[in-house]
Amino acid sequence: MAKTKKINVRLAPEVKKICSDIKNLNIQGARNVAIMGLSALVIQGLSYRGRDKNKLVTLIINTSDYLKSLRPTEPMLFNFLDTVIKRVKKGGSVIEVKEILYTTNQQIESMMRTNKVKIAKYATKLIRNNDVILTHCHSSTVVESLIHAKAKGKKFKVFATETRPRWQGHKTVKELAGAGIDVTLIPDGAVGTVIKDYHVKKIMIGADAIDGRGNFANKIGSFTIALIAKKYNVPLYVLAELYKYDKRPKIVIEHRDPSEVIDPKLFKDVKILNLAFEIVPRELVKAYITEKGAIRPARFPIIAKKELRNLLVE
Ligand code: RUB
Protein backbone atom coordinates (compact mmCIF):
# COMPACT_ATOMS: atom_id res chain seq x y z
CA MET A 1 0.00 0.00 0.00
CA ALA A 2 1.22 3.53 -0.80
CA LYS A 3 2.82 5.18 2.21
CA THR A 4 1.49 8.53 3.34
CA LYS A 5 4.33 10.92 4.14
CA LYS A 6 4.89 11.66 7.82
CA ILE A 7 4.27 15.31 8.48
CA ASN A 8 6.03 17.30 11.16
CA VAL A 9 3.60 20.24 11.13
CA ARG A 10 0.35 20.46 13.03
CA LEU A 11 -2.46 20.45 10.49
CA ALA A 12 -5.51 22.64 11.05
CA PRO A 13 -8.55 20.43 11.89
CA GLU A 14 -10.29 21.30 8.60
CA VAL A 15 -7.13 20.41 6.68
CA LYS A 16 -6.86 17.10 8.52
CA LYS A 17 -10.43 16.30 7.53
CA ILE A 18 -9.80 17.11 3.84
CA CYS A 19 -6.64 14.97 3.89
CA SER A 20 -8.42 11.98 5.36
CA ASP A 21 -11.32 12.43 2.90
CA ILE A 22 -8.82 12.41 0.01
CA LYS A 23 -7.04 9.36 1.38
CA ASN A 24 -10.23 7.35 1.95
CA LEU A 25 -11.87 8.47 -1.35
CA ASN A 26 -14.72 10.53 0.12
CA ILE A 27 -13.09 13.06 -2.18
CA GLN A 28 -12.16 11.19 -5.36
CA GLY A 29 -11.23 11.80 -8.98
CA ALA A 30 -8.24 13.80 -10.16
CA ARG A 31 -10.04 17.13 -10.46
CA ASN A 32 -11.74 16.95 -7.08
CA VAL A 33 -8.50 15.85 -5.45
CA ALA A 34 -6.70 18.79 -7.08
CA ILE A 35 -9.35 21.34 -6.06
CA MET A 36 -9.69 20.13 -2.48
CA GLY A 37 -5.96 19.47 -2.05
CA LEU A 38 -5.22 23.05 -3.07
CA SER A 39 -7.89 24.44 -0.79
CA ALA A 40 -6.35 22.45 2.09
CA LEU A 41 -3.01 24.11 1.36
CA VAL A 42 -4.65 27.54 1.41
CA ILE A 43 -6.47 26.88 4.69
CA GLN A 44 -3.24 25.64 6.27
CA GLY A 45 -1.24 28.64 5.04
CA LEU A 46 -3.85 31.21 6.05
CA SER A 47 -4.12 29.70 9.54
CA TYR A 48 -0.43 30.51 10.24
CA ARG A 49 -0.31 32.98 13.12
CA GLY A 50 3.44 33.74 13.23
CA ARG A 51 5.36 36.64 11.67
CA ASP A 52 8.19 34.77 10.04
CA LYS A 53 7.70 34.65 6.28
CA ASN A 54 10.29 31.90 5.82
CA LYS A 55 8.57 29.71 8.40
CA LEU A 56 5.28 30.19 6.55
CA VAL A 57 6.85 29.20 3.22
CA THR A 58 8.38 26.11 4.86
CA LEU A 59 4.97 25.24 6.32
CA ILE A 60 3.42 25.53 2.85
CA ILE A 61 6.14 23.34 1.30
CA ASN A 62 5.80 20.66 4.01
CA THR A 63 2.02 20.64 3.71
CA SER A 64 2.31 20.37 -0.05
CA ASP A 65 4.65 17.35 0.26
CA TYR A 66 2.19 15.71 2.58
CA LEU A 67 -0.74 16.39 0.23
CA LYS A 68 1.22 14.87 -2.65
CA SER A 69 1.72 11.64 -0.71
CA LEU A 70 -2.03 11.08 -0.21
CA ARG A 71 -2.73 9.97 -3.81
CA PRO A 72 0.55 9.37 -5.65
CA THR A 73 -1.08 9.03 -9.09
CA GLU A 74 -2.51 12.58 -9.19
CA PRO A 75 -0.11 14.91 -11.06
CA MET A 76 -2.80 17.53 -11.59
CA LEU A 77 -2.65 18.32 -7.88
CA PHE A 78 1.16 18.11 -7.97
CA ASN A 79 1.40 20.55 -10.89
CA PHE A 80 -0.83 23.08 -9.17
CA LEU A 81 0.98 22.72 -5.84
CA ASP A 82 4.32 23.30 -7.59
CA THR A 83 2.94 26.45 -9.21
CA VAL A 84 1.68 27.77 -5.89
CA ILE A 85 5.04 27.12 -4.23
CA LYS A 86 6.98 28.79 -7.02
CA ARG A 87 4.77 31.83 -6.53
CA VAL A 88 4.68 32.04 -2.73
CA LYS A 89 8.48 31.95 -2.61
CA LYS A 90 8.37 35.37 -4.24
CA GLY A 91 6.32 36.86 -1.40
CA GLY A 92 8.23 39.42 0.67
CA SER A 93 6.20 39.16 3.89
CA VAL A 94 3.71 36.93 5.68
CA ILE A 95 0.83 39.04 4.36
CA GLU A 96 2.15 38.92 0.81
CA VAL A 97 2.67 35.16 0.93
CA LYS A 98 -0.90 34.69 2.18
CA GLU A 99 -2.24 36.95 -0.54
CA ILE A 100 -0.35 35.05 -3.24
CA LEU A 101 -1.56 31.74 -1.83
CA TYR A 102 -5.16 32.88 -1.85
CA THR A 103 -5.21 34.53 -5.27
CA THR A 104 -3.29 31.73 -7.00
CA ASN A 105 -5.85 29.25 -5.73
CA GLN A 106 -8.70 31.48 -6.96
CA GLN A 107 -7.09 31.73 -10.40
CA ILE A 108 -6.54 27.99 -10.68
CA GLU A 109 -10.09 27.18 -9.57
CA SER A 110 -11.56 29.61 -12.05
CA MET A 111 -9.35 28.22 -14.84
CA MET A 112 -10.49 24.70 -13.96
CA ARG A 113 -14.15 25.68 -14.13
CA THR A 114 -13.63 27.21 -17.57
CA ASN A 115 -11.66 24.20 -18.79
CA LYS A 116 -14.33 21.76 -17.68
CA VAL A 117 -16.93 23.61 -19.75
CA LYS A 118 -14.59 23.71 -22.75
CA ILE A 119 -14.02 19.95 -22.56
CA ALA A 120 -17.77 19.34 -22.21
CA LYS A 121 -18.38 21.37 -25.40
CA TYR A 122 -15.76 19.44 -27.38
CA ALA A 123 -17.04 16.11 -26.06
CA THR A 124 -20.63 17.03 -26.95
CA LYS A 125 -19.59 17.58 -30.57
CA LEU A 126 -18.43 13.95 -30.71
CA ILE A 127 -21.74 12.53 -29.55
CA ARG A 128 -24.24 11.56 -32.25
CA ASN A 129 -27.94 10.99 -31.67
CA ASN A 130 -28.62 7.37 -30.61
CA ASP A 131 -25.01 6.81 -29.59
CA VAL A 132 -24.30 4.21 -26.94
CA ILE A 133 -21.41 5.30 -24.72
CA LEU A 134 -19.53 3.25 -22.17
CA THR A 135 -17.78 4.82 -19.20
CA HIS A 136 -15.81 3.52 -16.25
CA CYS A 137 -15.32 4.65 -12.64
CA HIS A 138 -16.37 8.20 -11.78
CA SER A 139 -14.85 11.00 -13.78
CA SER A 140 -16.36 14.40 -13.03
CA THR A 141 -15.14 15.51 -16.47
CA VAL A 142 -17.03 12.72 -18.25
CA VAL A 143 -20.17 13.13 -16.13
CA GLU A 144 -20.23 16.90 -16.74
CA SER A 145 -19.70 16.37 -20.45
CA LEU A 146 -22.55 13.87 -20.74
CA ILE A 147 -24.86 16.14 -18.77
CA HIS A 148 -23.87 19.01 -21.07
CA ALA A 149 -24.57 16.87 -24.15
CA LYS A 150 -27.99 15.94 -22.79
CA ALA A 151 -28.75 19.62 -22.08
CA LYS A 152 -27.84 20.39 -25.69
CA GLY A 153 -30.49 17.94 -26.85
CA LYS A 154 -28.27 14.97 -27.74
CA LYS A 155 -30.04 11.61 -27.34
CA PHE A 156 -27.79 8.78 -26.21
CA LYS A 157 -27.50 5.87 -23.79
CA VAL A 158 -24.74 5.15 -21.33
CA PHE A 159 -23.36 1.93 -19.86
CA ALA A 160 -21.38 2.49 -16.67
CA THR A 161 -19.29 -0.08 -14.82
CA GLU A 162 -19.68 -0.65 -11.09
CA THR A 163 -15.91 -0.21 -10.64
CA ARG A 164 -14.80 -2.67 -8.01
CA PRO A 165 -13.55 -2.49 -5.34
CA ARG A 166 -14.79 0.99 -4.35
CA TRP A 167 -17.90 1.17 -6.56
CA GLN A 168 -17.30 4.64 -7.96
CA GLY A 169 -19.68 3.62 -10.76
CA HIS A 170 -22.57 4.01 -8.31
CA LYS A 171 -21.81 7.71 -8.08
CA THR A 172 -21.64 7.95 -11.87
CA VAL A 173 -25.01 6.29 -12.48
CA LYS A 174 -26.72 8.32 -9.75
CA GLU A 175 -25.49 11.58 -11.24
CA LEU A 176 -26.33 10.59 -14.82
CA ALA A 177 -29.77 9.25 -13.93
CA GLY A 178 -30.36 12.39 -11.85
CA ALA A 179 -29.78 14.41 -15.03
CA GLY A 180 -32.33 12.30 -16.92
CA ILE A 181 -29.75 10.33 -18.92
CA ASP A 182 -30.58 6.74 -19.93
CA VAL A 183 -27.94 4.83 -17.97
CA THR A 184 -27.35 1.12 -17.31
CA LEU A 185 -25.08 -0.14 -14.53
CA ILE A 186 -22.99 -3.21 -15.40
CA PRO A 187 -20.56 -5.38 -13.44
CA ASP A 188 -16.95 -4.74 -14.49
CA GLY A 189 -16.70 -8.23 -15.95
CA ALA A 190 -19.50 -7.49 -18.43
CA VAL A 191 -17.56 -4.93 -20.47
CA GLY A 192 -16.48 -7.37 -23.20
CA THR A 193 -19.95 -8.56 -24.04
CA VAL A 194 -21.50 -5.12 -23.66
CA ILE A 195 -18.97 -3.54 -26.05
CA LYS A 196 -19.36 -6.40 -28.54
CA ASP A 197 -23.12 -7.00 -28.43
CA TYR A 198 -24.78 -3.85 -27.10
CA HIS A 199 -23.98 -1.41 -29.92
CA VAL A 200 -21.42 0.61 -27.95
CA LYS A 201 -20.23 3.38 -30.29
CA LYS A 202 -17.77 5.21 -28.05
CA ILE A 203 -15.85 4.83 -24.85
CA MET A 204 -15.49 8.01 -22.81
CA ILE A 205 -13.34 7.85 -19.71
CA GLY A 206 -11.27 10.22 -17.61
CA ALA A 207 -7.59 10.14 -16.72
CA ASP A 208 -5.48 10.68 -13.65
CA ALA A 209 -2.12 11.06 -15.36
CA ILE A 210 -0.72 11.25 -18.88
CA ASP A 211 2.96 10.47 -19.35
CA GLY A 212 5.70 11.72 -21.67
CA ARG A 213 4.71 9.28 -24.44
CA GLY A 214 1.01 10.05 -24.30
CA ASN A 215 0.04 6.91 -22.37
CA PHE A 216 -2.47 7.50 -19.60
CA ALA A 217 -3.28 6.16 -16.15
CA ASN A 218 -6.86 5.70 -15.08
CA LYS A 219 -8.88 3.47 -12.76
CA ILE A 220 -7.96 -0.20 -12.79
CA GLY A 221 -10.04 -1.87 -15.50
CA SER A 222 -9.39 0.88 -18.06
CA PHE A 223 -6.75 -1.19 -19.88
CA THR A 224 -9.14 -4.11 -20.37
CA ILE A 225 -11.80 -1.77 -21.70
CA ALA A 226 -9.29 -0.13 -24.06
CA LEU A 227 -8.14 -3.49 -25.45
CA ILE A 228 -11.67 -4.71 -26.05
CA ALA A 229 -12.62 -1.39 -27.62
CA LYS A 230 -9.64 -1.68 -30.01
CA LYS A 231 -10.65 -5.23 -30.96
CA TYR A 232 -14.16 -4.09 -31.91
CA ASN A 233 -13.10 -0.76 -33.48
CA VAL A 234 -14.85 1.32 -30.87
CA PRO A 235 -13.03 4.65 -30.39
CA LEU A 236 -11.67 5.39 -26.93
CA TYR A 237 -11.83 9.07 -25.97
CA VAL A 238 -10.04 10.23 -22.85
CA LEU A 239 -11.47 13.44 -21.41
CA ALA A 240 -8.72 15.19 -19.51
CA GLU A 241 -7.15 18.57 -18.97
CA LEU A 242 -3.61 19.18 -20.12
CA TYR A 243 -2.60 19.77 -16.49
CA LYS A 244 -2.89 16.04 -15.87
CA TYR A 245 0.46 15.71 -17.61
CA ASP A 246 2.88 13.84 -15.35
CA LYS A 247 6.37 15.38 -15.36
CA ARG A 248 7.87 12.39 -13.56
CA PRO A 249 9.87 9.92 -15.70
CA LYS A 250 7.30 7.25 -14.84
CA ILE A 251 3.72 7.42 -13.57
CA VAL A 252 3.55 6.07 -10.02
CA ILE A 253 0.67 3.66 -9.52
CA GLU A 254 -1.07 3.81 -6.17
CA HIS A 255 -1.46 0.50 -4.33
CA ARG A 256 -4.37 0.63 -1.91
CA ASP A 257 -5.23 -1.33 1.19
CA PRO A 258 -6.14 -5.01 0.51
CA SER A 259 -9.10 -4.66 2.87
CA GLU A 260 -10.86 -2.65 0.13
CA VAL A 261 -11.03 -5.88 -1.90
CA ILE A 262 -11.94 -8.34 0.85
CA ASP A 263 -11.36 -8.78 4.58
CA PRO A 264 -7.86 -10.35 4.47
CA LYS A 265 -8.64 -12.28 7.70
CA LEU A 266 -11.19 -14.33 5.74
CA PHE A 267 -8.52 -15.38 3.21
CA LYS A 268 -5.51 -16.03 5.40
CA ASP A 269 -3.13 -17.61 2.88
CA VAL A 270 -4.16 -15.46 -0.06
CA LYS A 271 -2.26 -12.41 -1.27
CA ILE A 272 -4.38 -9.48 -2.42
CA LEU A 273 -3.28 -6.96 -5.03
CA ASN A 274 -5.27 -3.74 -4.97
CA LEU A 275 -3.97 -1.43 -7.69
CA ALA A 276 -5.96 1.80 -7.84
CA PHE A 277 -4.92 2.61 -11.41
CA GLU A 278 -3.23 1.18 -14.48
CA ILE A 279 -1.48 2.50 -17.56
CA VAL A 280 -3.17 2.36 -20.94
CA PRO A 281 -0.80 2.61 -23.93
CA ARG A 282 -1.39 5.52 -26.26
CA GLU A 283 -1.97 3.20 -29.25
CA LEU A 284 -5.36 2.37 -27.78
CA VAL A 285 -6.47 6.00 -27.51
CA LYS A 286 -8.39 7.64 -30.36
CA ALA A 287 -7.92 11.14 -28.90
CA TYR A 288 -7.56 13.14 -25.73
CA ILE A 289 -10.40 15.61 -25.42
CA THR A 290 -8.84 18.58 -23.68
CA GLU A 291 -9.53 22.25 -23.03
CA LYS A 292 -7.71 22.88 -26.32
CA GLY A 293 -9.86 20.43 -28.26
CA ALA A 294 -9.12 16.90 -29.50
CA ILE A 295 -5.42 16.03 -29.37
CA ARG A 296 -3.65 12.98 -30.78
CA PRO A 297 -1.99 10.95 -27.99
CA ALA A 298 1.59 11.54 -29.18
CA ARG A 299 0.98 15.31 -29.26
CA PHE A 300 -0.47 15.50 -25.75
CA PRO A 301 2.86 15.73 -23.87
CA ILE A 302 4.24 18.35 -26.26
CA ILE A 303 1.24 20.64 -25.85
CA ALA A 304 0.89 19.94 -22.13
CA LYS A 305 4.54 20.79 -21.38
CA LYS A 306 4.10 24.15 -23.07
CA GLU A 307 0.87 24.77 -21.20
CA LEU A 308 2.49 23.92 -17.87
CA ARG A 309 5.40 26.26 -18.54
CA ASN A 310 2.91 29.07 -19.15
CA LEU A 311 0.66 28.25 -16.22
CA LEU A 312 -0.03 31.52 -14.42
CA VAL A 313 3.23 33.08 -15.53
CA GLU A 314 2.90 36.81 -14.98
C1 RUB B 1 -10.97 8.19 -10.26
C2 RUB B 1 -10.64 8.00 -11.71
C3 RUB B 1 -11.16 9.03 -12.67
C4 RUB B 1 -10.08 10.09 -12.92
C5 RUB B 1 -10.62 11.27 -13.68
O1 RUB B 1 -10.27 7.30 -9.41
O2 RUB B 1 -9.92 7.11 -12.10
O3 RUB B 1 -11.48 8.44 -13.89
O4 RUB B 1 -9.56 10.55 -11.69
O5 RUB B 1 -11.54 11.97 -12.89
P1 RUB B 1 -10.46 7.42 -7.82
P2 RUB B 1 -11.87 13.52 -13.14
O6 RUB B 1 -11.92 7.22 -7.53
O7 RUB B 1 -9.61 6.35 -7.24
O8 RUB B 1 -9.99 8.80 -7.41
O9 RUB B 1 -12.34 13.61 -14.55
O10 RUB B 1 -12.95 13.83 -12.13
O11 RUB B 1 -10.63 14.28 -12.92
PDB file of C-alpha atoms in Angstrom, residues 137-138 160-163 166-176 185:
ATOM      1  CA  CYS A 137     -15.315   4.654 -12.639  1.00  0.00           C
ATOM      2  CA  HIS A 138     -16.368   8.203 -11.778  1.00  0.00           C
ATOM      3  CA  ALA A 160     -21.379   2.491 -16.666  1.00  0.00           C
ATOM      4  CA  THR A 161     -19.286  -0.082 -14.825  1.00  0.00           C
ATOM      5  CA  GLU A 162     -19.677  -0.652 -11.095  1.00  0.00           C
ATOM      6  CA  THR A 163     -15.907  -0.214 -10.641  1.00  0.00           C
ATOM      7  CA  ARG A 166     -14.792   0.989  -4.353  1.00  0.00           C
ATOM      8  CA  TRP A 167     -17.898   1.165  -6.556  1.00  0.00           C
ATOM      9  CA  GLN A 168     -17.297   4.644  -7.962  1.00  0.00           C
ATOM     10  CA  GLY A 169     -19.684   3.621 -10.764  1.00  0.00           C
ATOM     11  CA  HIS A 170     -22.572   4.009  -8.310  1.00  0.00           C
ATOM     12  CA  LYS A 171     -21.806   7.710  -8.084  1.00  0.00           C
ATOM     13  CA  THR A 172     -21.636   7.946 -11.873  1.00  0.00           C
ATOM     14  CA  VAL A 173     -25.014   6.291 -12.482  1.00  0.00           C
ATOM     15  CA  LYS A 174     -26.723   8.319  -9.754  1.00  0.00           C
ATOM     16  CA  GLU A 175     -25.486  11.576 -11.240  1.00  0.00           C
ATOM     17  CA  LEU A 176     -26.331  10.594 -14.816  1.00  0.00           C
ATOM     18  CA  LEU A 185     -25.084  -0.143 -14.533  1.00  0.00           C
TER      19      LEU A 185
END
